[in-house]
Amino acid sequence: MSKSILKDKSFLFAIRIVNLYKTIAETKREFVMSKQVYRSGTAIGALIREAQNAESKLDFIHKLAIAQKECDETMYWLELLKATEYITPIEFDSISKDNLELLKMLKSSILTVKNSLKK
């Protein structure tokens, strides 16, 4: 059984997001933006898992495209949390780097499968 780097990285990212949510909710008492980043940040890995059980290559692409959208939404919420000082620039830089890496991996995976369909 092959290891999926995307699956593993998205799971580790989800753990970071859950811990970020817990910290913001407990220490800053902020529940709206933190819940939004929690939802979108954990959805990425769930969608990647769904894609692994896709019914076709097109379904696989579709699931990863939704994961890509969730990844981009997560970046929005992280940027907003930083801009409103719920997270520090250092915290933002660290977690946004992981988010950007996932986004690039998703885009690359989608392009790879799309190119294989053209052949």
Short mmCIF file of C-alpha atoms in Angstrom, two decimals:
data_model
loop_
_atom_site.label_atom_id
_atom_site.label_comp_id
_atom_site.label_asym_id
_atom_site.label_seq_id
_atom_site.Cartn_x
_atom_site.Cartn_y
_atom_site.Cartn_z
CA MET A 1 0.00 0.00 0.00
CA SER A 2 1.52 3.31 -1.04
CA LYS A 3 1.83 6.25 1.30
CA SER A 4 0.10 9.45 0.35
CA ILE A 5 2.17 12.51 1.20
CA LEU A 6 -0.85 14.72 0.51
CA LYS A 7 -3.01 12.64 2.85
CA ASP A 8 -0.39 12.72 5.61
CA LYS A 9 0.35 16.44 5.28
CA SER A 10 -3.34 17.35 5.25
CA PHE A 11 -3.90 15.29 8.41
CA LEU A 12 -1.01 16.99 10.20
CA PHE A 13 -2.33 20.35 9.01
CA ALA A 14 -5.79 19.51 10.40
CA ILE A 15 -4.20 18.76 13.78
CA ARG A 16 -2.53 22.20 13.72
CA ILE A 17 -5.86 23.82 12.83
CA VAL A 18 -7.68 22.02 15.66
CA ASN A 19 -5.02 23.13 18.12
CA LEU A 20 -5.18 26.69 16.78
CA TYR A 21 -8.95 26.68 17.22
CA LYS A 22 -8.66 25.42 20.80
CA THR A 23 -6.09 28.08 21.65
CA ILE A 24 -8.07 30.96 20.16
CA ALA A 25 -11.34 29.79 21.70
CA GLU A 26 -9.82 29.25 25.16
CA THR A 27 -7.44 32.20 25.42
CA LYS A 28 -9.01 34.87 23.23
CA ARG A 29 -12.67 33.81 23.61
CA GLU A 30 -13.17 34.25 19.86
CA PHE A 31 -15.54 31.69 18.37
CA VAL A 32 -16.75 32.88 14.95
CA MET A 33 -13.56 33.24 12.88
CA SER A 34 -11.85 30.43 14.74
CA LYS A 35 -14.74 28.08 13.96
CA GLN A 36 -14.59 29.07 10.28
CA VAL A 37 -10.86 28.30 10.03
CA TYR A 38 -11.53 25.07 11.95
CA ARG A 39 -14.18 23.98 9.43
CA SER A 40 -12.29 24.85 6.26
CA GLY A 41 -8.90 23.71 7.58
CA THR A 42 -10.13 20.27 8.61
CA ALA A 43 -12.24 19.83 5.46
CA ILE A 44 -9.12 19.73 3.30
CA GLY A 45 -7.97 16.35 4.58
CA ALA A 46 -11.49 14.93 4.60
CA LEU A 47 -11.89 15.83 0.92
CA ILE A 48 -8.52 14.31 0.06
CA ARG A 49 -9.68 11.10 1.75
CA GLU A 50 -12.90 11.26 -0.26
CA ALA A 51 -10.90 11.69 -3.46
CA GLN A 52 -9.04 8.47 -2.73
CA ASN A 53 -12.36 6.66 -3.11
CA ALA A 54 -13.47 8.56 -6.20
CA GLU A 55 -15.64 6.78 -8.73
CA SER A 56 -13.64 8.11 -11.66
CA LYS A 57 -10.74 10.39 -12.53
CA LEU A 58 -13.20 13.23 -13.06
CA ASP A 59 -14.69 12.62 -9.61
CA PHE A 60 -11.16 12.54 -8.19
CA ILE A 61 -10.40 15.91 -9.80
CA HIS A 62 -13.67 17.33 -8.51
CA LYS A 63 -12.98 16.28 -4.91
CA LEU A 64 -9.46 17.69 -5.02
CA ALA A 65 -10.77 20.92 -6.55
CA ILE A 66 -13.12 21.33 -3.60
CA ALA A 67 -10.20 20.63 -1.23
CA GLN A 68 -8.27 23.34 -3.08
CA LYS A 69 -11.11 25.80 -2.50
CA GLU A 70 -11.20 24.90 1.20
CA CYS A 71 -7.45 25.44 1.35
CA ASP A 72 -7.82 28.90 -0.16
CA GLU A 73 -10.68 29.71 2.22
CA THR A 74 -8.51 28.61 5.14
CA MET A 75 -5.86 31.10 4.04
CA TYR A 76 -8.49 33.86 4.07
CA TRP A 77 -9.46 33.07 7.66
CA LEU A 78 -5.81 32.85 8.73
CA GLU A 79 -5.12 36.24 7.13
CA LEU A 80 -8.14 37.72 8.90
CA LEU A 81 -7.10 36.23 12.26
CA LYS A 82 -3.66 37.80 11.80
CA ALA A 83 -5.06 41.17 10.70
CA THR A 84 -7.32 41.30 13.76
CA GLU A 85 -4.46 40.20 16.05
CA TYR A 86 -5.99 36.91 17.17
CA ILE A 87 -2.82 35.22 15.96
CA THR A 88 0.67 36.69 15.82
CA PRO A 89 2.58 37.23 12.59
CA ILE A 90 4.93 34.41 13.63
CA GLU A 91 2.00 32.01 14.17
CA PHE A 92 0.53 33.08 10.85
CA ASP A 93 3.80 32.62 8.96
CA SER A 94 4.22 29.09 10.28
CA ILE A 95 0.72 27.78 9.61
CA SER A 96 0.23 29.69 6.34
CA LYS A 97 3.43 28.11 5.02
CA ASP A 98 1.89 24.66 5.59
CA ASN A 99 -1.36 25.83 4.01
CA LEU A 100 0.43 27.15 0.94
CA GLU A 101 2.34 23.88 0.58
CA LEU A 102 -0.94 21.94 0.62
CA LEU A 103 -2.45 24.32 -1.92
CA LYS A 104 0.49 23.82 -4.29
CA MET A 105 0.34 20.04 -3.87
CA LEU A 106 -3.39 20.02 -4.61
CA LYS A 107 -2.95 22.15 -7.73
CA SER A 108 -0.14 19.90 -8.93
CA SER A 109 -2.19 16.73 -8.32
CA ILE A 110 -5.16 18.15 -10.20
CA LEU A 111 -2.98 19.17 -13.16
CA THR A 112 -1.29 15.76 -13.25
CA VAL A 113 -4.61 13.93 -13.43
CA LYS A 114 -6.04 16.39 -15.97
CA ASN A 115 -2.97 15.88 -18.18
CA SER A 116 -3.35 12.10 -17.95
CA LEU A 117 -6.92 12.43 -19.23
CA LYS A 118 -5.69 14.27 -22.33
CA LYS A 119 -3.45 11.38 -23.38
#
